[in-house]
Amino acid sequence: MACSVQKTGEFGPGNAVIKTIRYGLPELTVVVVCQQCEQPECLESCPAGAIRKNAGGVVEVDKQSCTGCGSCVDACSYHAIFLYGDIAQKCNLCEGSPECVTCCPAGALTLGDGPEQKDLSQQGAELIKKVFGEDHGLVPEQFFIK
């Protein structure tokens, strides 16, 4: 719930930009979160130019420019961008210090760019592709799940 408070100022799982879903048998909990793609489909689909990639590689939504059209929501293969009111919301790694990583009681989330994290990120991306039955050849960049 740290994510929902950080992003919207309100406590509630519906407001978080990191989601969990149950998948398969035995049941797995799959974390669905922005993968900060190398070439983000959400960015390319935004007619208002409200989605940008910053110098650190984090994909961000300019709330002032966002029109709430939902093109980015439809374009995201990871189902990790949402409309909150009329504004697109997605993980921006809390501008460098993700609350979910800090607060996860199980220590299941980590952030980094070493070989171990890259491998974990790819495994997570593959699982998300299985869950949603899609493979668009996207390359996840920065967010890693243990």
XYZ file of C-alpha atoms in Angstrom:
146
model
C 0.000 0.000 0.000
C 3.050 2.241 0.202
C 2.730 2.685 -3.553
C -0.854 3.963 -3.405
C -0.010 6.538 -0.740
C 3.102 7.684 -2.621
C 1.283 8.050 -5.971
C -2.153 9.343 -5.002
C -1.971 10.337 -1.352
C -4.690 7.773 -0.637
C -4.394 4.357 1.005
C -5.850 1.566 -1.127
C -4.782 -1.272 -3.410
C -6.850 0.113 -6.294
C -4.677 3.224 -6.319
C -1.308 1.454 -6.466
C 0.672 1.259 -9.709
C 2.155 -2.074 -8.674
C -0.410 -4.865 -8.878
C -0.377 -8.524 -7.967
C -2.391 -11.231 -9.666
C -2.800 -14.942 -8.978
C -1.814 -17.298 -11.788
C -1.692 -21.015 -12.465
C -1.654 -24.144 -10.388
C 0.053 -24.243 -8.041
C -1.005 -20.660 -7.655
C 1.720 -18.067 -8.086
C 1.568 -14.426 -7.127
C 2.751 -12.386 -10.090
C 3.818 -8.783 -9.596
C 2.706 -6.556 -12.458
C 4.706 -3.343 -12.570
C 6.209 -1.086 -15.202
C 9.336 -2.718 -16.590
C 10.836 0.632 -17.713
C 11.175 -0.809 -21.229
C 14.083 -0.028 -23.504
C 11.613 1.116 -26.189
C 8.335 1.740 -24.343
C 5.158 1.105 -26.310
C 3.292 3.480 -23.989
C 5.629 6.333 -24.934
C 5.286 5.650 -28.651
C 1.483 5.475 -28.436
C 0.895 8.740 -26.557
C -0.562 11.324 -28.963
C 0.026 14.149 -26.456
C 3.719 13.363 -25.963
C 3.071 13.139 -22.222
C 5.256 10.072 -21.676
C 9.014 10.481 -21.667
C 12.094 8.524 -20.697
C 14.348 10.475 -18.326
C 18.157 10.479 -18.348
C 18.189 7.567 -15.902
C 16.013 5.427 -18.183
C 12.845 5.763 -16.112
C 9.640 6.142 -18.116
C 7.579 9.024 -16.690
C 4.165 10.574 -17.295
C 3.943 14.360 -17.477
C 0.668 14.861 -15.640
C 0.269 18.375 -17.057
C 0.395 17.086 -20.648
C -1.602 13.866 -20.186
C -5.078 14.048 -21.729
C -6.297 10.777 -20.203
C -7.051 9.266 -23.619
C -5.887 5.799 -22.522
C -3.716 5.045 -25.569
C -0.815 4.200 -23.266
C -2.978 1.827 -21.227
C -3.959 -0.069 -24.364
C -0.369 -0.122 -25.650
C 1.389 -1.495 -22.558
C 2.166 -5.188 -23.022
C 2.818 -5.532 -19.293
C -0.590 -4.052 -18.340
C 1.329 -1.763 -16.003
C -0.102 1.684 -16.758
C -3.493 2.792 -15.489
C -5.808 5.772 -15.564
C -6.378 7.336 -12.162
C -9.100 9.848 -12.802
C -8.112 11.408 -16.116
C -4.357 10.978 -15.722
C -2.158 8.027 -16.661
C -0.308 6.537 -13.700
C 2.637 4.147 -13.776
C 5.634 3.267 -11.699
C 8.413 5.840 -11.927
C 10.466 4.084 -9.242
C 9.336 6.803 -6.801
C 11.909 9.047 -8.452
C 14.797 6.817 -7.376
C 13.794 5.245 -4.067
C 10.840 2.883 -4.620
C 8.548 2.664 -1.602
C 7.546 -0.894 -2.514
C 11.180 -2.048 -2.318
C 11.672 -0.241 0.991
C 8.437 -1.509 2.564
C 8.053 -5.072 1.207
C 7.839 -7.226 4.357
C 9.032 -10.340 2.489
C 11.995 -8.595 0.865
C 10.734 -9.881 -2.489
C 11.482 -6.700 -4.444
C 14.840 -5.256 -5.343
C 16.190 -2.583 -7.650
C 19.482 -2.701 -9.495
C 21.204 -3.269 -12.783
C 23.703 -6.057 -12.098
C 23.691 -9.443 -13.862
C 21.602 -11.129 -11.142
C 18.942 -8.418 -11.286
C 18.879 -8.485 -15.101
C 18.244 -12.238 -14.983
C 15.484 -11.812 -12.384
C 13.920 -9.053 -14.458
C 13.873 -11.229 -17.558
C 12.315 -14.113 -15.600
C 9.612 -11.779 -14.291
C 8.938 -10.413 -17.770
C 8.619 -13.964 -19.140
C 6.102 -14.852 -16.428
C 4.049 -11.739 -17.196
C 4.042 -12.719 -20.889
C 2.718 -16.178 -19.932
C -0.002 -14.685 -17.748
C -1.243 -12.290 -20.435
C -0.418 -14.526 -23.422
C 1.522 -11.804 -25.211
C 5.074 -11.404 -26.451
C 5.943 -8.151 -28.147
C 9.698 -8.527 -27.878
C 9.992 -5.811 -25.243
C 13.153 -5.537 -23.189
C 12.673 -4.761 -19.474
C 15.199 -2.312 -18.090
C 15.334 -1.451 -14.406
C 12.752 -2.974 -12.088
C 13.554 -6.394 -10.716
C 11.598 -8.876 -8.655
C 13.299 -11.553 -6.548
